[in-house]
Amino acid sequence: MVDSSDKLAYFQAITGVEDIDLCTEILAAHNWDLELAIATFTGNHTSSPPQTDVGSSGQHFLPDSTQNDVVLRPDSNSAAGNPSLAWRIVTLPISIVSGSLGLVSSAVGLGFWAAGGVLSYSFGMLGLGGRRNGESSSSPLVEAQPSAAEAMEFVASLEREYGASVRVRFVSEGFMDALQRSRHAYKLLFVYLHSPDHPDTPGFVERTIGNEAFAAFVNENFVAWGGSIRATEGFKMSNSLKASRFPFCAVVMAATNQRIALLQQIEGPKSPEEMLSILQRVLEETSPVLVSARVEAEERRNNMRLREEQDAAYRAALEADQARERQRIEEQERLERERAEVEQKQREEEEAREREAREAAEREAALARRKQEKALSLGAEPEKGPDVTQVLVRFPTGERKDRRFHSNATIQSIYDYVDSLDCSTLECYSLVSNFPRTVYGPDKHSLTLKEAGLHPQASLFVEPNL
């Protein structure tokens, strides 16, 4: 079993770092995993320092090897806050957003997979991570992401170890989620990197993190995120923020183009008053930026709401126009239908009148032909004589007609006479005598006038058949 002193000596021999305190801190950060610590050192030893790109505000953008990890460091802290050269050599640049797996080799031929925790984080994001030892098979189907699980474990560990002394409300989610939360809330992100083995850590947590005034100020004006450097994301953040002394705090904010602006880093133990003074100064310096961002976001929301209202009004007006157009078309179609119905009715009435007129004309023509035929069938009226019968015919209109007939003529000849008269318009009628009342119906049409008792004279009435 190799003890800590042997690991420390072996690490110094391999890496060539003479600072015992620095070597001890590096090994402690790697949970005294000698191979991982050596792999971290040898993997970063050949990396060239990042090139700084000076921004318009006098602050430096420190681009990392990934597209998402860009840290902004203030010039005001360049003297006091710069880490030592050895720490710059040791720290491994790891992406804040997405990890990558690199194969590194040591100078003595030791090969290790560095950033294994990053691989687990990536697999966890894809839902491919395996279960931890001792985890029950009845775990939820949807598990927390590794970064969120580490954040929750960090908060729980602080509560277990320090209890009510921890007054700052650290969010139980990964760093990038906390950064997005701060961006949406238009607040800065307060970062605390916890080194459990550092001798100044307990006092800092109890006196500063647990200070009521400091905690109230942070909770009110910041989104607080914390992580242990023993955990994967906490260790990544310590490398990305170039933490060289502990306790370590920083203030960051989301910048443009997937950049992260490092506004302030605070290294070493600080009193609550010192922390409040630093945070108040940072907040005052960045307040115009946050206010501007909030105003711009509010303007965007107002503009979007205005556009939505205008779009809604346009759609409503368009729908109203379409409804009016449909109503106009329906009204026009209704009027056309009514006009067509009126025209159809007029045509039908006209056709009916024409048909009635035609039928009336045909009836009149038929009546005229019948009268002519009846008149021709009668022959000439005979002169008065003993064999001639005088017949008087009275019509319902009061008109009277008389004629002479041979006594041997039939009653049918009297009907033919009546039918030949212009004053006769009846088609169905009977000849009737009054005293005694006798109806000369079709059964008597063949009787002669003498046989019917109408000779030498007779008076008959034309009675319509009902």
PDB file of C-alpha atoms in Angstrom, residues 194-394:
ATOM      1  CA  HIS A 194     -15.426  24.210  -2.747  1.00  0.00           C
ATOM      2  CA  SER A 195     -12.130  22.548  -1.765  1.00  0.00           C
ATOM      3  CA  PRO A 196     -13.003  20.111   1.054  1.00  0.00           C
ATOM      4  CA  ASP A 197      -9.340  19.507   2.011  1.00  0.00           C
ATOM      5  CA  HIS A 198      -8.265  23.129   2.184  1.00  0.00           C
ATOM      6  CA  PRO A 199      -7.725  24.346   5.766  1.00  0.00           C
ATOM      7  CA  ASP A 200      -9.425  27.711   5.107  1.00  0.00           C
ATOM      8  CA  THR A 201     -12.598  26.159   3.722  1.00  0.00           C
ATOM      9  CA  PRO A 202     -14.534  25.488   6.987  1.00  0.00           C
ATOM     10  CA  GLY A 203     -13.980  28.995   8.314  1.00  0.00           C
ATOM     11  CA  PHE A 204     -14.935  30.575   4.999  1.00  0.00           C
ATOM     12  CA  VAL A 205     -18.155  28.564   4.781  1.00  0.00           C
ATOM     13  CA  GLU A 206     -19.174  29.233   8.364  1.00  0.00           C
ATOM     14  CA  ARG A 207     -18.194  32.901   8.614  1.00  0.00           C
ATOM     15  CA  THR A 208     -18.694  34.178   5.062  1.00  0.00           C
ATOM     16  CA  ILE A 209     -21.037  31.840   3.204  1.00  0.00           C
ATOM     17  CA  GLY A 210     -23.019  31.559   6.423  1.00  0.00           C
ATOM     18  CA  ASN A 211     -23.089  35.306   7.071  1.00  0.00           C
ATOM     19  CA  GLU A 212     -26.693  36.476   7.038  1.00  0.00           C
ATOM     20  CA  ALA A 213     -26.053  39.875   5.413  1.00  0.00           C
ATOM     21  CA  PHE A 214     -23.742  38.416   2.758  1.00  0.00           C
ATOM     22  CA  ALA A 215     -26.112  35.549   1.989  1.00  0.00           C
ATOM     23  CA  ALA A 216     -29.100  37.908   1.729  1.00  0.00           C
ATOM     24  CA  PHE A 217     -27.172  40.140  -0.691  1.00  0.00           C
ATOM     25  CA  VAL A 218     -26.129  37.201  -2.871  1.00  0.00           C
ATOM     26  CA  ASN A 219     -29.585  35.619  -2.833  1.00  0.00           C
ATOM     27  CA  GLU A 220     -31.169  38.930  -3.785  1.00  0.00           C
ATOM     28  CA  ASN A 221     -28.815  40.043  -6.548  1.00  0.00           C
ATOM     29  CA  PHE A 222     -27.170  36.886  -7.920  1.00  0.00           C
ATOM     30  CA  VAL A 223     -27.851  33.354  -9.008  1.00  0.00           C
ATOM     31  CA  ALA A 224     -25.514  31.229  -6.889  1.00  0.00           C
ATOM     32  CA  TRP A 225     -23.880  28.049  -8.152  1.00  0.00           C
ATOM     33  CA  GLY A 226     -21.364  25.940  -6.276  1.00  0.00           C
ATOM     34  CA  GLY A 227     -19.359  22.846  -6.971  1.00  0.00           C
ATOM     35  CA  SER A 228     -16.763  20.695  -5.310  1.00  0.00           C
ATOM     36  CA  ILE A 229     -13.416  20.379  -7.064  1.00  0.00           C
ATOM     37  CA  ARG A 230     -13.593  16.673  -6.298  1.00  0.00           C
ATOM     38  CA  ALA A 231     -16.576  16.404  -8.668  1.00  0.00           C
ATOM     39  CA  THR A 232     -16.241  16.382 -12.426  1.00  0.00           C
ATOM     40  CA  GLU A 233     -17.868  19.719 -13.180  1.00  0.00           C
ATOM     41  CA  GLY A 234     -16.333  21.449 -10.187  1.00  0.00           C
ATOM     42  CA  PHE A 235     -12.884  20.287 -11.293  1.00  0.00           C
ATOM     43  CA  LYS A 236     -13.583  21.427 -14.854  1.00  0.00           C
ATOM     44  CA  MET A 237     -14.645  24.843 -13.613  1.00  0.00           C
ATOM     45  CA  SER A 238     -11.528  25.180 -11.468  1.00  0.00           C
ATOM     46  CA  ASN A 239      -9.429  24.530 -14.572  1.00  0.00           C
ATOM     47  CA  SER A 240     -11.485  26.814 -16.825  1.00  0.00           C
ATOM     48  CA  LEU A 241     -11.481  29.664 -14.299  1.00  0.00           C
ATOM     49  CA  LYS A 242      -7.784  29.052 -13.533  1.00  0.00           C
ATOM     50  CA  ALA A 243      -8.379  28.730  -9.803  1.00  0.00           C
ATOM     51  CA  SER A 244      -5.013  28.758  -8.011  1.00  0.00           C
ATOM     52  CA  ARG A 245      -6.034  29.481  -4.411  1.00  0.00           C
ATOM     53  CA  PHE A 246      -8.928  28.374  -2.265  1.00  0.00           C
ATOM     54  CA  PRO A 247     -11.507  29.284  -1.155  1.00  0.00           C
ATOM     55  CA  PHE A 248     -12.300  30.466  -4.700  1.00  0.00           C
ATOM     56  CA  CYS A 249     -15.267  32.582  -5.792  1.00  0.00           C
ATOM     57  CA  ALA A 250     -16.018  34.207  -9.122  1.00  0.00           C
ATOM     58  CA  VAL A 251     -18.660  36.341 -10.751  1.00  0.00           C
ATOM     59  CA  VAL A 252     -19.507  35.472 -14.358  1.00  0.00           C
ATOM     60  CA  MET A 253     -22.206  36.322 -16.835  1.00  0.00           C
ATOM     61  CA  ALA A 254     -23.359  35.001 -20.180  1.00  0.00           C
ATOM     62  CA  ALA A 255     -21.908  36.988 -23.061  1.00  0.00           C
ATOM     63  CA  THR A 256     -22.591  36.931 -26.786  1.00  0.00           C
ATOM     64  CA  ASN A 257     -21.548  34.237 -29.242  1.00  0.00           C
ATOM     65  CA  GLN A 258     -21.653  31.501 -26.587  1.00  0.00           C
ATOM     66  CA  ARG A 259     -19.013  33.285 -24.516  1.00  0.00           C
ATOM     67  CA  ILE A 260     -18.776  33.438 -20.757  1.00  0.00           C
ATOM     68  CA  ALA A 261     -17.605  36.709 -19.231  1.00  0.00           C
ATOM     69  CA  LEU A 262     -15.465  36.378 -16.087  1.00  0.00           C
ATOM     70  CA  LEU A 263     -16.112  39.662 -14.306  1.00  0.00           C
ATOM     71  CA  GLN A 264     -14.352  38.976 -10.997  1.00  0.00           C
ATOM     72  CA  GLN A 265     -12.436  36.196  -9.291  1.00  0.00           C
ATOM     73  CA  ILE A 266     -11.880  36.174  -5.545  1.00  0.00           C
ATOM     74  CA  GLU A 267      -9.166  33.832  -4.263  1.00  0.00           C
ATOM     75  CA  GLY A 268      -8.280  33.024  -0.713  1.00  0.00           C
ATOM     76  CA  PRO A 269     -10.270  33.548   2.475  1.00  0.00           C
ATOM     77  CA  LYS A 270     -12.199  36.811   2.633  1.00  0.00           C
ATOM     78  CA  SER A 271     -14.387  38.305   5.319  1.00  0.00           C
ATOM     79  CA  PRO A 272     -18.075  38.935   4.678  1.00  0.00           C
ATOM     80  CA  GLU A 273     -17.392  42.664   4.543  1.00  0.00           C
ATOM     81  CA  GLU A 274     -14.663  42.233   1.921  1.00  0.00           C
ATOM     82  CA  MET A 275     -16.867  39.945  -0.147  1.00  0.00           C
ATOM     83  CA  LEU A 276     -19.772  42.371   0.063  1.00  0.00           C
ATOM     84  CA  SER A 277     -17.559  45.266  -0.995  1.00  0.00           C
ATOM     85  CA  ILE A 278     -16.231  43.349  -4.010  1.00  0.00           C
ATOM     86  CA  LEU A 279     -19.644  42.079  -5.087  1.00  0.00           C
ATOM     87  CA  GLN A 280     -21.242  45.505  -4.667  1.00  0.00           C
ATOM     88  CA  ARG A 281     -18.540  47.053  -6.855  1.00  0.00           C
ATOM     89  CA  VAL A 282     -19.024  44.382  -9.541  1.00  0.00           C
ATOM     90  CA  LEU A 283     -22.770  44.818  -9.368  1.00  0.00           C
ATOM     91  CA  GLU A 284     -22.464  48.597  -9.732  1.00  0.00           C
ATOM     92  CA  GLU A 285     -20.125  48.242 -12.708  1.00  0.00           C
ATOM     93  CA  THR A 286     -22.363  45.756 -14.508  1.00  0.00           C
ATOM     94  CA  SER A 287     -25.702  47.276 -13.524  1.00  0.00           C
ATOM     95  CA  PRO A 288     -25.936  49.388 -16.722  1.00  0.00           C
ATOM     96  CA  VAL A 289     -25.316  46.276 -18.813  1.00  0.00           C
ATOM     97  CA  LEU A 290     -27.974  44.281 -16.986  1.00  0.00           C
ATOM     98  CA  VAL A 291     -30.439  47.164 -17.097  1.00  0.00           C
ATOM     99  CA  SER A 292     -29.770  47.623 -20.797  1.00  0.00           C
ATOM    100  CA  ALA A 293     -30.242  43.910 -21.425  1.00  0.00           C
ATOM    101  CA  ARG A 294     -33.472  43.924 -19.439  1.00  0.00           C
ATOM    102  CA  VAL A 295     -34.723  47.006 -21.330  1.00  0.00           C
ATOM    103  CA  GLU A 296     -33.782  45.476 -24.665  1.00  0.00           C
ATOM    104  CA  ALA A 297     -35.512  42.231 -23.735  1.00  0.00           C
ATOM    105  CA  GLU A 298     -38.576  44.162 -22.619  1.00  0.00           C
ATOM    106  CA  GLU A 299     -38.514  46.094 -25.896  1.00  0.00           C
ATOM    107  CA  ARG A 300     -38.227  42.833 -27.798  1.00  0.00           C
ATOM    108  CA  ARG A 301     -41.145  41.410 -25.846  1.00  0.00           C
ATOM    109  CA  ASN A 302     -43.154  44.590 -26.416  1.00  0.00           C
ATOM    110  CA  ASN A 303     -42.274  44.573 -30.110  1.00  0.00           C
ATOM    111  CA  MET A 304     -43.156  40.901 -30.329  1.00  0.00           C
ATOM    112  CA  ARG A 305     -46.402  41.505 -28.468  1.00  0.00           C
ATOM    113  CA  LEU A 306     -47.110  44.487 -30.732  1.00  0.00           C
ATOM    114  CA  ARG A 307     -46.413  42.384 -33.809  1.00  0.00           C
ATOM    115  CA  GLU A 308     -48.642  39.637 -32.442  1.00  0.00           C
ATOM    116  CA  GLU A 309     -51.388  42.174 -31.748  1.00  0.00           C
ATOM    117  CA  GLN A 310     -50.938  43.675 -35.212  1.00  0.00           C
ATOM    118  CA  ASP A 311     -50.968  40.209 -36.744  1.00  0.00           C
ATOM    119  CA  ALA A 312     -54.073  39.356 -34.736  1.00  0.00           C
ATOM    120  CA  ALA A 313     -55.734  42.617 -35.793  1.00  0.00           C
ATOM    121  CA  TYR A 314     -54.738  41.966 -39.406  1.00  0.00           C
ATOM    122  CA  ARG A 315     -56.080  38.422 -39.217  1.00  0.00           C
ATOM    123  CA  ALA A 316     -59.282  39.701 -37.605  1.00  0.00           C
ATOM    124  CA  ALA A 317     -59.662  42.382 -40.284  1.00  0.00           C
ATOM    125  CA  LEU A 318     -58.910  39.836 -42.985  1.00  0.00           C
ATOM    126  CA  GLU A 319     -61.434  37.411 -41.532  1.00  0.00           C
ATOM    127  CA  ALA A 320     -63.984  40.238 -41.281  1.00  0.00           C
ATOM    128  CA  ASP A 321     -63.326  41.191 -44.914  1.00  0.00           C
ATOM    129  CA  GLN A 322     -63.626  37.578 -45.937  1.00  0.00           C
ATOM    130  CA  ALA A 323     -66.848  37.239 -43.932  1.00  0.00           C
ATOM    131  CA  ARG A 324     -68.262  40.384 -45.557  1.00  0.00           C
ATOM    132  CA  GLU A 325     -67.205  39.106 -48.974  1.00  0.00           C
ATOM    133  CA  ARG A 326     -68.831  35.745 -48.267  1.00  0.00           C
ATOM    134  CA  GLN A 327     -71.953  37.538 -47.063  1.00  0.00           C
ATOM    135  CA  ARG A 328     -71.969  39.722 -50.187  1.00  0.00           C
ATOM    136  CA  ILE A 329     -71.571  36.670 -52.406  1.00  0.00           C
ATOM    137  CA  GLU A 330     -74.299  34.805 -50.514  1.00  0.00           C
ATOM    138  CA  GLU A 331     -76.596  37.837 -50.748  1.00  0.00           C
ATOM    139  CA  GLN A 332     -75.872  38.159 -54.449  1.00  0.00           C
ATOM    140  CA  GLU A 333     -76.539  34.451 -54.955  1.00  0.00           C
ATOM    141  CA  ARG A 334     -79.779  34.760 -52.964  1.00  0.00           C
ATOM    142  CA  LEU A 335     -80.923  37.714 -55.068  1.00  0.00           C
ATOM    143  CA  GLU A 336     -80.023  35.835 -58.232  1.00  0.00           C
ATOM    144  CA  ARG A 337     -81.974  32.809 -57.013  1.00  0.00           C
ATOM    145  CA  GLU A 338     -84.996  34.971 -56.167  1.00  0.00           C
ATOM    146  CA  ARG A 339     -84.764  36.749 -59.502  1.00  0.00           C
ATOM    147  CA  ALA A 340     -84.523  33.411 -61.276  1.00  0.00           C
ATOM    148  CA  GLU A 341     -87.504  32.120 -59.288  1.00  0.00           C
ATOM    149  CA  VAL A 342     -89.524  35.234 -60.164  1.00  0.00           C
ATOM    150  CA  GLU A 343     -88.577  34.906 -63.800  1.00  0.00           C
ATOM    151  CA  GLN A 344     -89.448  31.206 -63.720  1.00  0.00           C
ATOM    152  CA  LYS A 345     -92.786  31.976 -62.113  1.00  0.00           C
ATOM    153  CA  GLN A 346     -93.474  34.694 -64.660  1.00  0.00           C
ATOM    154  CA  ARG A 347     -92.621  32.316 -67.496  1.00  0.00           C
ATOM    155  CA  GLU A 348     -94.884  29.660 -66.016  1.00  0.00           C
ATOM    156  CA  GLU A 349     -97.738  32.169 -65.592  1.00  0.00           C
ATOM    157  CA  GLU A 350     -97.217  33.441 -69.110  1.00  0.00           C
ATOM    158  CA  GLU A 351     -97.177  29.909 -70.415  1.00  0.00           C
ATOM    159  CA  ALA A 352    -100.345  29.172 -68.411  1.00  0.00           C
ATOM    160  CA  ARG A 353    -102.068  32.252 -69.814  1.00  0.00           C
ATOM    161  CA  GLU A 354    -100.975  31.350 -73.304  1.00  0.00           C
ATOM    162  CA  ARG A 355    -102.188  27.811 -72.771  1.00  0.00           C
ATOM    163  CA  GLU A 356    -105.534  29.006 -71.413  1.00  0.00           C
ATOM    164  CA  ALA A 357    -105.873  31.457 -74.253  1.00  0.00           C
ATOM    165  CA  ARG A 358    -105.023  28.757 -76.712  1.00  0.00           C
ATOM    166  CA  GLU A 359    -107.471  26.341 -75.109  1.00  0.00           C
ATOM    167  CA  ALA A 360    -110.148  29.060 -75.009  1.00  0.00           C
ATOM    168  CA  ALA A 361    -109.540  29.804 -78.651  1.00  0.00           C
ATOM    169  CA  GLU A 362    -109.717  26.135 -79.422  1.00  0.00           C
ATOM    170  CA  ARG A 363    -112.961  25.861 -77.444  1.00  0.00           C
ATOM    171  CA  GLU A 364    -114.410  28.851 -79.203  1.00  0.00           C
ATOM    172  CA  ALA A 365    -113.326  27.471 -82.543  1.00  0.00           C
ATOM    173  CA  ALA A 366    -114.800  24.080 -81.650  1.00  0.00           C
ATOM    174  CA  LEU A 367    -118.016  25.758 -80.458  1.00  0.00           C
ATOM    175  CA  ALA A 368    -118.189  27.812 -83.612  1.00  0.00           C
ATOM    176  CA  ARG A 369    -117.691  24.699 -85.720  1.00  0.00           C
ATOM    177  CA  ARG A 370    -120.299  22.846 -83.695  1.00  0.00           C
ATOM    178  CA  LYS A 371    -122.805  25.674 -84.073  1.00  0.00           C
ATOM    179  CA  GLN A 372    -122.122  25.782 -87.761  1.00  0.00           C
ATOM    180  CA  GLU A 373    -122.500  22.031 -88.050  1.00  0.00           C
ATOM    181  CA  LYS A 374    -125.709  22.084 -85.967  1.00  0.00           C
ATOM    182  CA  ALA A 375    -127.135  24.910 -88.069  1.00  0.00           C
ATOM    183  CA  LEU A 376    -126.349  23.007 -91.262  1.00  0.00           C
ATOM    184  CA  SER A 377    -127.927  19.836 -89.837  1.00  0.00           C
ATOM    185  CA  LEU A 378    -131.225  21.673 -89.134  1.00  0.00           C
ATOM    186  CA  GLY A 379    -131.816  22.740 -92.674  1.00  0.00           C
ATOM    187  CA  ALA A 380    -134.195  25.522 -93.591  1.00  0.00           C
ATOM    188  CA  GLU A 381    -136.973  26.578 -91.214  1.00  0.00           C
ATOM    189  CA  PRO A 382    -140.376  25.275 -92.538  1.00  0.00           C
ATOM    190  CA  GLU A 383    -143.339  27.534 -93.197  1.00  0.00           C
ATOM    191  CA  LYS A 384    -146.414  27.503 -90.949  1.00  0.00           C
ATOM    192  CA  GLY A 385    -148.718  24.591 -91.506  1.00  0.00           C
ATOM    193  CA  PRO A 386    -150.707  21.854 -89.782  1.00  0.00           C
ATOM    194  CA  ASP A 387    -147.588  19.635 -89.568  1.00  0.00           C
ATOM    195  CA  VAL A 388    -145.340  22.346 -88.240  1.00  0.00           C
ATOM    196  CA  THR A 389    -144.625  22.803 -84.515  1.00  0.00           C
ATOM    197  CA  GLN A 390    -143.848  26.185 -82.986  1.00  0.00           C
ATOM    198  CA  VAL A 391    -141.125  25.862 -80.277  1.00  0.00           C
ATOM    199  CA  LEU A 392    -140.132  28.646 -77.825  1.00  0.00           C
ATOM    200  CA  VAL A 393    -136.805  28.244 -75.992  1.00  0.00           C
ATOM    201  CA  ARG A 394    -135.995  30.328 -72.921  1.00  0.00           C
TER     202      ARG A 394
END
